[in-house]
Coordinates of C-alpha atoms in Angstrom, one line a residue:
X1 CA 81.6 20.3 101.2
X2 CA 80.0 22.6 103.8
X3 CA 83.4 22.7 104.9
X4 CA 84.7 24.7 102.2
X5 CA 82.1 27.0 101.7
X6 CA 82.2 28.2 105.1
X7 CA 86.2 27.9 105.3
X8 CA 85.8 30.1 102.2
X9 CA 83.5 32.9 103.9
X10 CA 85.8 32.4 107.0
X11 CA 89.2 33.2 104.9
X12 CA 87.9 36.4 102.8
X13 CA 86.1 37.6 105.7
X14 CA 89.9 38.0 107.6
X15 CA 91.2 39.0 104.2
X16 CA 88.4 42.1 104.2
X17 CA 89.8 42.4 107.7
X18 CA 93.4 42.9 107.4
X19 CA 93.1 44.8 104.2
X20 CA 90.5 47.0 105.8
X21 CA 92.9 47.2 109.1
X22 CA 96.2 48.3 106.6
X23 CA 94.7 50.8 104.6
X24 CA 93.2 52.6 107.7
X25 CA 96.7 52.2 109.5
X26 CA 98.8 53.7 106.3
X27 CA 95.8 55.8 106.0
X28 CA 95.9 57.5 109.4
X29 CA 99.7 57.8 109.0
X30 CA 99.8 59.2 106.0
X31 CA 97.5 62.8 106.6
X32 CA 99.9 62.9 110.3
X33 CA 102.5 63.1 107.5
X34 CA 101.0 65.6 104.6
X35 CA 99.3 67.4 107.8
X36 CA 102.6 68.0 109.6
X37 CA 104.2 68.6 106.1
X38 CA 101.4 71.7 105.0
X39 CA 101.7 72.7 109.0
X40 CA 105.0 73.5 108.9
X41 CA 105.6 74.5 105.4
X42 CA 103.5 77.0 105.2
X43 CA 104.4 78.7 108.7
X44 CA 108.1 78.4 107.1
X45 CA 106.4 80.2 104.2
X46 CA 104.7 82.7 105.8
X47 CA 107.8 83.4 108.5
X48 CA 110.0 83.4 105.1
X49 CA 107.2 86.2 103.4
X50 CA 106.4 88.2 107.2
X51 CA 110.8 88.8 106.6
X52 CA 110.9 89.9 102.9
X53 CA 107.6 92.2 104.2
X54 CA 109.3 94.5 106.6
X55 CA 113.2 94.1 104.5
X56 CA 111.6 95.8 101.6
X57 CA 109.8 98.1 104.1
X58 CA 113.5 100.3 104.7
X59 CA 114.9 99.8 100.8
X60 CA 115.0 103.3 98.9
X61 CA 112.2 102.0 95.9
X62 CA 113.9 105.5 94.2
X63 CA 117.8 104.3 94.6
X64 CA 117.3 100.9 93.5
X65 CA 115.3 102.1 90.6
X66 CA 117.9 104.1 89.5
X67 CA 120.6 101.3 89.7
X68 CA 123.0 101.1 86.7
X69 CA 125.7 98.6 85.6
X70 CA 128.6 100.5 87.0
X71 CA 127.2 101.7 90.3
X72 CA 129.2 99.0 92.2
X73 CA 131.7 101.6 93.8
X74 CA 128.8 104.4 94.6
X75 CA 128.6 105.0 98.0
X76 CA 124.6 104.1 97.7
X77 CA 125.1 100.8 96.5
X78 CA 127.5 99.5 99.2
X79 CA 125.3 101.1 101.9
X80 CA 122.8 98.9 100.2
X81 CA 124.7 95.8 100.0
X82 CA 125.1 96.8 104.3
X83 CA 121.7 96.6 105.0
X84 CA 120.7 93.9 103.0
X85 CA 123.7 91.8 104.7
X86 CA 122.5 92.8 108.2
X87 CA 118.9 91.5 107.5
X88 CA 120.2 88.5 106.5
X89 CA 122.5 87.7 108.8
X90 CA 119.5 89.0 111.6
X91 CA 117.2 86.6 110.3
X92 CA 119.8 83.5 109.9
X93 CA 118.6 83.6 106.3
X94 CA 120.8 81.6 102.2
X95 CA 120.8 84.6 100.9
X96 CA 119.1 88.4 100.2
X97 CA 118.5 89.9 97.0
X98 CA 117.0 92.4 95.1
X99 CA 116.2 91.9 91.3
X100 CA 114.6 93.8 88.2
X101 CA 111.5 92.2 86.2
X102 CA 113.5 90.8 83.7
X103 CA 115.5 88.6 87.2
X104 CA 118.4 90.9 86.5
X105 CA 119.9 91.2 89.7
X106 CA 120.3 95.0 90.9
X107 CA 121.9 94.1 94.5
X108 CA 123.2 90.4 96.0
X109 CA 124.2 90.4 99.7
X110 CA 126.0 87.1 99.5
X111 CA 128.8 88.0 96.8
X112 CA 129.7 90.8 94.9
X113 CA 127.3 90.4 91.0
X114 CA 127.6 92.6 88.8
X115 CA 124.8 94.8 89.0
X116 CA 122.7 93.6 86.0
X117 CA 123.2 90.5 85.8
X118 CA 120.6 87.4 84.4
X119 CA 120.0 85.2 87.1
X120 CA 118.7 82.3 85.8
X121 CA 118.1 79.7 88.7
X122 CA 115.2 82.6 89.4
X123 CA 113.0 81.4 86.4
X124 CA 111.8 78.6 88.6
X125 CA 109.7 81.3 90.7
X126 CA 108.4 83.2 87.6
X127 CA 104.9 83.2 89.0
X128 CA 106.0 84.2 92.4
X129 CA 107.5 87.3 91.2
X130 CA 105.3 88.3 88.9
X131 CA 102.9 88.2 91.5
X132 CA 105.6 90.4 93.7
X133 CA 106.1 92.6 91.2
X134 CA 101.7 93.3 91.1
X135 CA 102.0 94.6 95.0
X136 CA 101.5 90.7 97.2
X137 CA 104.3 89.3 98.5
X138 CA 104.5 85.3 97.7
X139 CA 106.8 81.8 99.1
X140 CA 108.0 79.9 96.6
X141 CA 107.7 75.9 97.2
X142 CA 110.1 73.9 99.1
X143 CA 113.6 72.7 96.9
X144 CA 116.0 70.5 97.3
X145 CA 119.0 70.8 96.3
X146 CA 122.3 68.1 97.8
X147 CA 120.5 66.4 100.4
X148 CA 119.4 70.3 101.7
X149 CA 115.8 71.9 101.6
X150 CA 115.5 75.5 101.5
X151 CA 112.6 77.7 99.6
X152 CA 112.2 81.3 98.8
X153 CA 110.4 84.7 99.4
X154 CA 109.8 87.6 97.6
X155 CA 108.4 91.1 98.6
X156 CA 107.6 94.2 95.8
X157 CA 110.2 97.1 97.0
X158 CA 108.3 100.8 96.2
X159 CA 108.9 104.2 95.1
X160 CA 108.1 107.6 96.6
X161 CA 105.1 107.3 93.8
X162 CA 103.7 103.4 96.3
X163 CA 105.1 102.1 92.2
X164 CA 106.6 98.5 92.4
X165 CA 110.3 99.2 90.9
X166 CA 111.7 95.8 92.1
X167 CA 111.8 92.3 93.9
X168 CA 113.8 91.9 96.8
X169 CA 113.9 87.8 97.8
X170 CA 115.4 86.0 100.3
X171 CA 116.1 82.2 101.3
X172 CA 116.3 80.3 104.1
X173 CA 116.8 76.3 105.0
X174 CA 114.2 74.4 105.6
X175 CA 115.8 72.4 108.4
X176 CA 112.1 71.1 109.2
X177 CA 112.0 68.9 106.4
X178 CA 115.2 66.6 106.5
X179 CA 112.3 65.5 110.1
X180 CA 109.4 65.5 107.9
X181 CA 111.1 62.9 105.1
X182 CA 112.7 61.0 107.7
X183 CA 108.9 60.5 109.5
X184 CA 108.1 59.7 105.6
X185 CA 111.1 56.7 105.0
X186 CA 109.4 55.8 108.6
X187 CA 106.1 56.1 107.0
X188 CA 107.1 53.5 103.9
X189 CA 109.1 50.9 105.6
X190 CA 106.5 50.7 108.3
X191 CA 103.8 50.0 105.2
X192 CA 106.4 48.1 104.0
X193 CA 106.3 46.0 107.0
X194 CA 102.5 45.8 107.4
X195 CA 102.2 44.4 103.9
X196 CA 104.5 41.2 104.7
X197 CA 103.3 40.8 108.6
X198 CA 100.0 40.4 107.1
X199 CA 100.8 38.8 103.9
X200 CA 102.3 36.3 105.9
X201 CA 99.6 36.2 108.8
X202 CA 96.4 35.9 106.2
X203 CA 98.9 32.4 104.4
X204 CA 99.3 31.5 108.4
X205 CA 96.1 32.0 108.6
X206 CA 94.9 30.1 105.4
X207 CA 96.9 27.4 106.0
X208 CA 95.8 27.0 109.9
X209 CA 92.7 26.8 109.1
X210 CA 93.3 24.4 106.4
X211 CA 95.1 22.1 108.5
X212 CA 92.4 22.4 110.7
X213 CA 89.7 21.4 108.9
X214 CA 91.3 18.7 107.1
X215 CA 91.9 17.0 110.7
X216 CA 88.4 18.0 111.5
X217 CA 87.7 15.4 108.8
X218 CA 89.9 13.5 110.5
X219 CA 88.2 13.3 114.3
X220 CA 85.6 12.3 112.5
X221 CA 86.7 9.6 110.9
X222 CA 87.4 5.8 112.6
X223 CA 91.2 7.3 113.8
X224 CA 89.7 10.3 115.6
X225 CA 93.0 9.3 118.5
X226 CA 95.0 9.1 115.5
X227 CA 93.6 12.2 114.3
X228 CA 94.1 13.9 117.0
X229 CA 97.7 13.3 117.7
X230 CA 98.5 14.5 113.5
X231 CA 95.8 17.7 114.8
X232 CA 98.1 18.9 117.3
X233 CA 101.4 18.1 115.1
X234 CA 100.2 20.4 112.6
X235 CA 98.6 23.0 114.7
X236 CA 102.1 23.5 116.6
X237 CA 104.4 23.0 112.9
X238 CA 102.2 26.1 111.5
X239 CA 102.3 28.5 114.4
X240 CA 105.4 28.2 115.1
X241 CA 106.3 29.4 111.1
X242 CA 104.4 33.0 112.1
X243 CA 105.3 33.1 115.5
X244 CA 109.8 33.5 113.7
X245 CA 107.7 35.7 111.2
X246 CA 106.3 38.2 114.0
X247 CA 109.2 38.1 116.2
X248 CA 111.1 39.3 113.6
X249 CA 109.0 41.5 112.5
X250 CA 108.9 43.0 115.8
X251 CA 112.5 43.3 116.2
X252 CA 112.6 45.0 112.8
X253 CA 109.3 46.8 114.7
X254 CA 111.4 47.8 117.5
X255 CA 114.2 49.1 115.9
X256 CA 111.5 51.0 114.0
X257 CA 109.7 52.8 116.9
X258 CA 112.9 53.8 118.8
X259 CA 113.6 56.2 115.8
X260 CA 110.0 57.0 114.8
X261 CA 109.8 58.0 118.6
X262 CA 113.4 60.3 118.8
X263 CA 111.3 61.3 115.8
X264 CA 108.2 62.4 117.5
X265 CA 109.5 64.4 119.5
X266 CA 111.7 66.4 117.4
X267 CA 108.0 67.5 115.8
X268 CA 106.9 68.3 119.0
X269 CA 110.1 70.9 119.4
X270 CA 109.3 71.4 115.8
X271 CA 106.0 72.9 116.4
X272 CA 105.9 74.4 120.3
X273 CA 108.8 75.9 118.1
X274 CA 106.4 77.4 115.2
X275 CA 103.9 77.9 117.7
X276 CA 106.4 80.2 119.7
X277 CA 107.0 82.1 115.8
X278 CA 103.6 82.1 115.5
X279 CA 102.9 84.1 118.1
X280 CA 106.2 86.9 117.0
X281 CA 104.6 87.1 113.8
X282 CA 101.2 88.2 115.2
X283 CA 103.2 90.7 117.3
X284 CA 104.9 91.9 114.7
X285 CA 102.1 91.1 111.1
X286 CA 100.9 95.0 111.7
X287 CA 104.7 96.3 110.4
X288 CA 105.1 94.0 108.1
X289 CA 101.5 95.4 105.8
X290 CA 102.6 97.8 103.2
X291 CA 100.0 99.7 103.0
X292 CA 99.3 102.7 101.0
X293 CA 97.9 105.8 101.9
X294 CA 94.0 107.3 101.7
X295 CA 94.6 110.9 102.7
X296 CA 91.8 113.4 103.2
X297 CA 92.4 117.2 104.2
X298 CA 92.1 116.7 108.2
X299 CA 93.3 119.0 111.4
X300 CA 96.6 117.8 112.6
X301 CA 95.6 119.1 116.1
X302 CA 92.3 116.6 115.7
X303 CA 94.3 114.0 114.3
X304 CA 97.4 115.1 117.1
X305 CA 94.8 115.3 120.2
X306 CA 92.9 112.0 119.1
X307 CA 96.0 110.3 119.6
X308 CA 96.9 111.6 122.7
X309 CA 93.7 110.5 123.9
X310 CA 94.0 107.1 123.1
X311 CA 97.3 106.6 125.6
X312 CA 95.4 109.3 128.0
X313 CA 96.0 106.4 130.9
X314 CA 98.8 105.3 130.4
X315 CA 100.5 109.0 130.8
X316 CA 98.4 109.4 133.8
X317 CA 99.6 106.0 135.2
X318 CA 103.1 107.3 134.6
X319 CA 103.0 110.8 136.3
X320 CA 103.6 112.6 133.1
X321 CA 102.2 116.3 132.9
X322 CA 100.9 117.7 129.3
X323 CA 102.2 120.9 127.9
X324 CA 99.7 121.2 124.8
X325 CA 101.0 124.7 122.3
X326 CA 98.7 124.0 119.5
X327 CA 98.7 127.0 116.5
X328 CA 94.7 127.9 116.1
X329 CA 96.1 129.3 112.7
X330 CA 97.4 125.8 110.5
X331 CA 95.1 125.1 107.3
X332 CA 94.0 121.0 106.7
X333 CA 96.7 119.0 105.5
X334 CA 96.4 115.7 103.7
X335 CA 97.3 112.9 104.9
X336 CA 95.9 109.1 106.3
X337 CA 94.2 109.4 109.5
X338 CA 94.9 106.1 110.5
X339 CA 98.5 106.3 109.6
X340 CA 99.6 109.5 111.0
X341 CA 98.0 108.5 114.3
X342 CA 99.9 105.2 114.5
X343 CA 103.2 107.7 114.2
X344 CA 102.1 110.2 117.0
X345 CA 100.6 106.9 119.1
X346 CA 104.2 106.1 118.7
X347 CA 106.3 109.2 119.2
X348 CA 104.0 109.8 122.5
X349 CA 104.5 106.1 123.9
X350 CA 107.9 106.2 123.5
X351 CA 108.6 110.3 125.1
X352 CA 106.0 108.5 128.0
X353 CA 109.2 105.5 128.1
X354 CA 111.8 108.1 128.1
X355 CA 110.3 109.5 131.8
X356 CA 109.7 106.6 133.9
X357 CA 109.7 108.3 136.8
X358 CA 107.8 111.2 135.2
X359 CA 108.2 114.0 133.8
X360 CA 106.6 117.0 131.2
X361 CA 105.3 115.8 127.7
X362 CA 105.4 118.8 125.5
X363 CA 102.6 119.3 122.2
X364 CA 103.2 122.1 119.8
X365 CA 102.4 122.2 116.7
X366 CA 103.6 125.2 113.9
X367 CA 103.3 126.4 110.7
X368 CA 106.6 127.7 109.0
X369 CA 105.9 128.9 105.4
X370 CA 104.7 126.5 103.4
X371 CA 105.4 123.5 105.9
X372 CA 103.1 122.1 109.0
X373 CA 106.0 121.4 111.9
X374 CA 104.8 119.3 114.8
X375 CA 107.1 118.3 118.4
X376 CA 106.9 115.8 120.2
X377 CA 109.0 116.7 123.3
X378 CA 109.5 114.8 126.7
X379 CA 112.3 116.1 129.9
X380 CA 113.5 112.2 129.8
X381 CA 116.5 110.7 129.6
X382 CA 117.5 111.6 126.9
X383 CA 119.6 109.8 123.7
X384 CA 123.4 109.8 123.4
X385 CA 124.7 111.1 120.9
X386 CA 127.0 108.2 119.1
X387 CA 123.3 106.6 119.3
X388 CA 121.0 108.7 117.1
X389 CA 122.3 108.2 114.3
X390 CA 121.1 104.4 114.5
X391 CA 117.5 105.7 115.7
X392 CA 115.9 105.0 111.8
X393 CA 117.6 101.2 111.2
X394 CA 115.8 98.4 111.0
X395 CA 116.2 96.1 114.7
X396 CA 118.2 98.7 116.4
X397 CA 116.0 99.9 119.2
X398 CA 117.0 102.1 123.1
X399 CA 115.2 100.0 124.8
X400 CA 116.6 96.9 125.9
X401 CA 113.0 94.7 125.1
X402 CA 112.8 96.5 122.2
X403 CA 111.7 96.0 118.5
X404 CA 114.1 98.6 116.8
X405 CA 110.7 98.3 114.0
X406 CA 108.6 101.2 115.7
X407 CA 110.4 104.7 114.3
X408 CA 112.0 102.9 110.7
X409 CA 108.0 102.2 110.0
X410 CA 107.2 106.2 111.4
X411 CA 109.5 107.5 109.4
X412 CA 108.7 105.7 106.4
X413 CA 104.8 106.3 107.0
X414 CA 105.8 110.4 107.3
X415 CA 107.8 109.7 104.1
X416 CA 105.2 108.5 102.1
X417 CA 103.1 112.0 102.8
X418 CA 106.5 113.6 101.4
X419 CA 107.3 114.3 104.8
X420 CA 110.1 114.5 106.4
X421 CA 111.3 113.2 111.1
X422 CA 114.1 115.2 112.8
X423 CA 115.0 114.3 116.4
X424 CA 117.3 116.3 119.0
X425 CA 118.6 115.1 122.1
X426 CA 120.6 115.7 124.8
X427 CA 121.4 113.2 127.4
X428 CA 119.3 114.0 130.7
X429 CA 117.6 117.0 128.9
X430 CA 115.4 115.4 126.8
X431 CA 114.3 114.4 123.4
X432 CA 112.2 116.5 120.8
X433 CA 110.9 115.4 117.3
X434 CA 110.1 117.0 115.0
X435 CA 107.6 116.5 112.1
X436 CA 107.6 118.1 109.2
X437 CA 104.8 117.9 106.9
X438 CA 103.9 119.9 103.4
X439 CA 101.3 122.1 103.1

């Protein structure tokens, strides 16, 4: 009886330990899988939202809101499709399109879908599209189609009155998901093997303990020597079975571990690339924000002077002479100080970059009729005439390390103030940027 109690306690203890070990191993594996999947899915969603937000900044919302059936052959519509195709190719997108509130296609970069075509496939993203119409860009969940994974991002398109008139949608393939699902399948296989291994081990241990205790009782009997021989033979027989199971399982684990190492190496590469995009997103984050302007009456000379002071050190280090031709008869102008300062800073620093060996920066403010004119001129290398027409295109830059968004964003801000921006330049003579604001 004491031997039976001891046997039951030992078996119960071993089973509990094995179950705890099994739960712990699988829990850690699934936590790792869910963490990696959530991180990569979130980062991919942030990237899509950033691209959609940035691309939406360059879409003429007023023109989009006026599109109607039959406009497919108009030059404005063709230019818009060309612009969407360029954004698609630059960012490796699968699709890019513009839809209205009723999920009707206005422009589609992939095909020649007619204006007003109802895109019922987007009904599953109704919540994300409604959010975009409310002014908040969103990304969809991860979709699977024919063993391919993809995800969509939506951003609002605004007109000149900052009203949301349409939604820009983009779709990109989520290649990382294929690796993630391989990890999930590996974890499922590993969990199944663990269950089989633990069940086999528990069963074998229980048999061994039963055999040992059985032969122990025989050893205590008068035939103790014969019982010892039987005990050795029984233990050898019982150990041989779990050894076969463990060896077979080890072979399976060997293959699985080999695959797992490859998968983990791929995951490390993916994490490295996520860290690098994050850094790129951080750099572009300010450009992707769509903020309504908050205008107050301001002295344009004071705003221009503030921007000049912010980059005074860089100008001095570049041996640039500053000339100021401020008109003292200018009325107050309604503008967003922060956004207009961003415009002036960008233009002043562009002028500095155009004069790497030093030169003269001239700032001029004048009034002509009911317009306020600000001119920022440099004596730098100038811009070829063939490039002038492209300066406001998104992602186009004349600098080797430029990102091609500065002038595009500046133009958008000035247009939000109902103003205009012009650029005049001559090679080896310099460049003048002219901003015209309403009084």
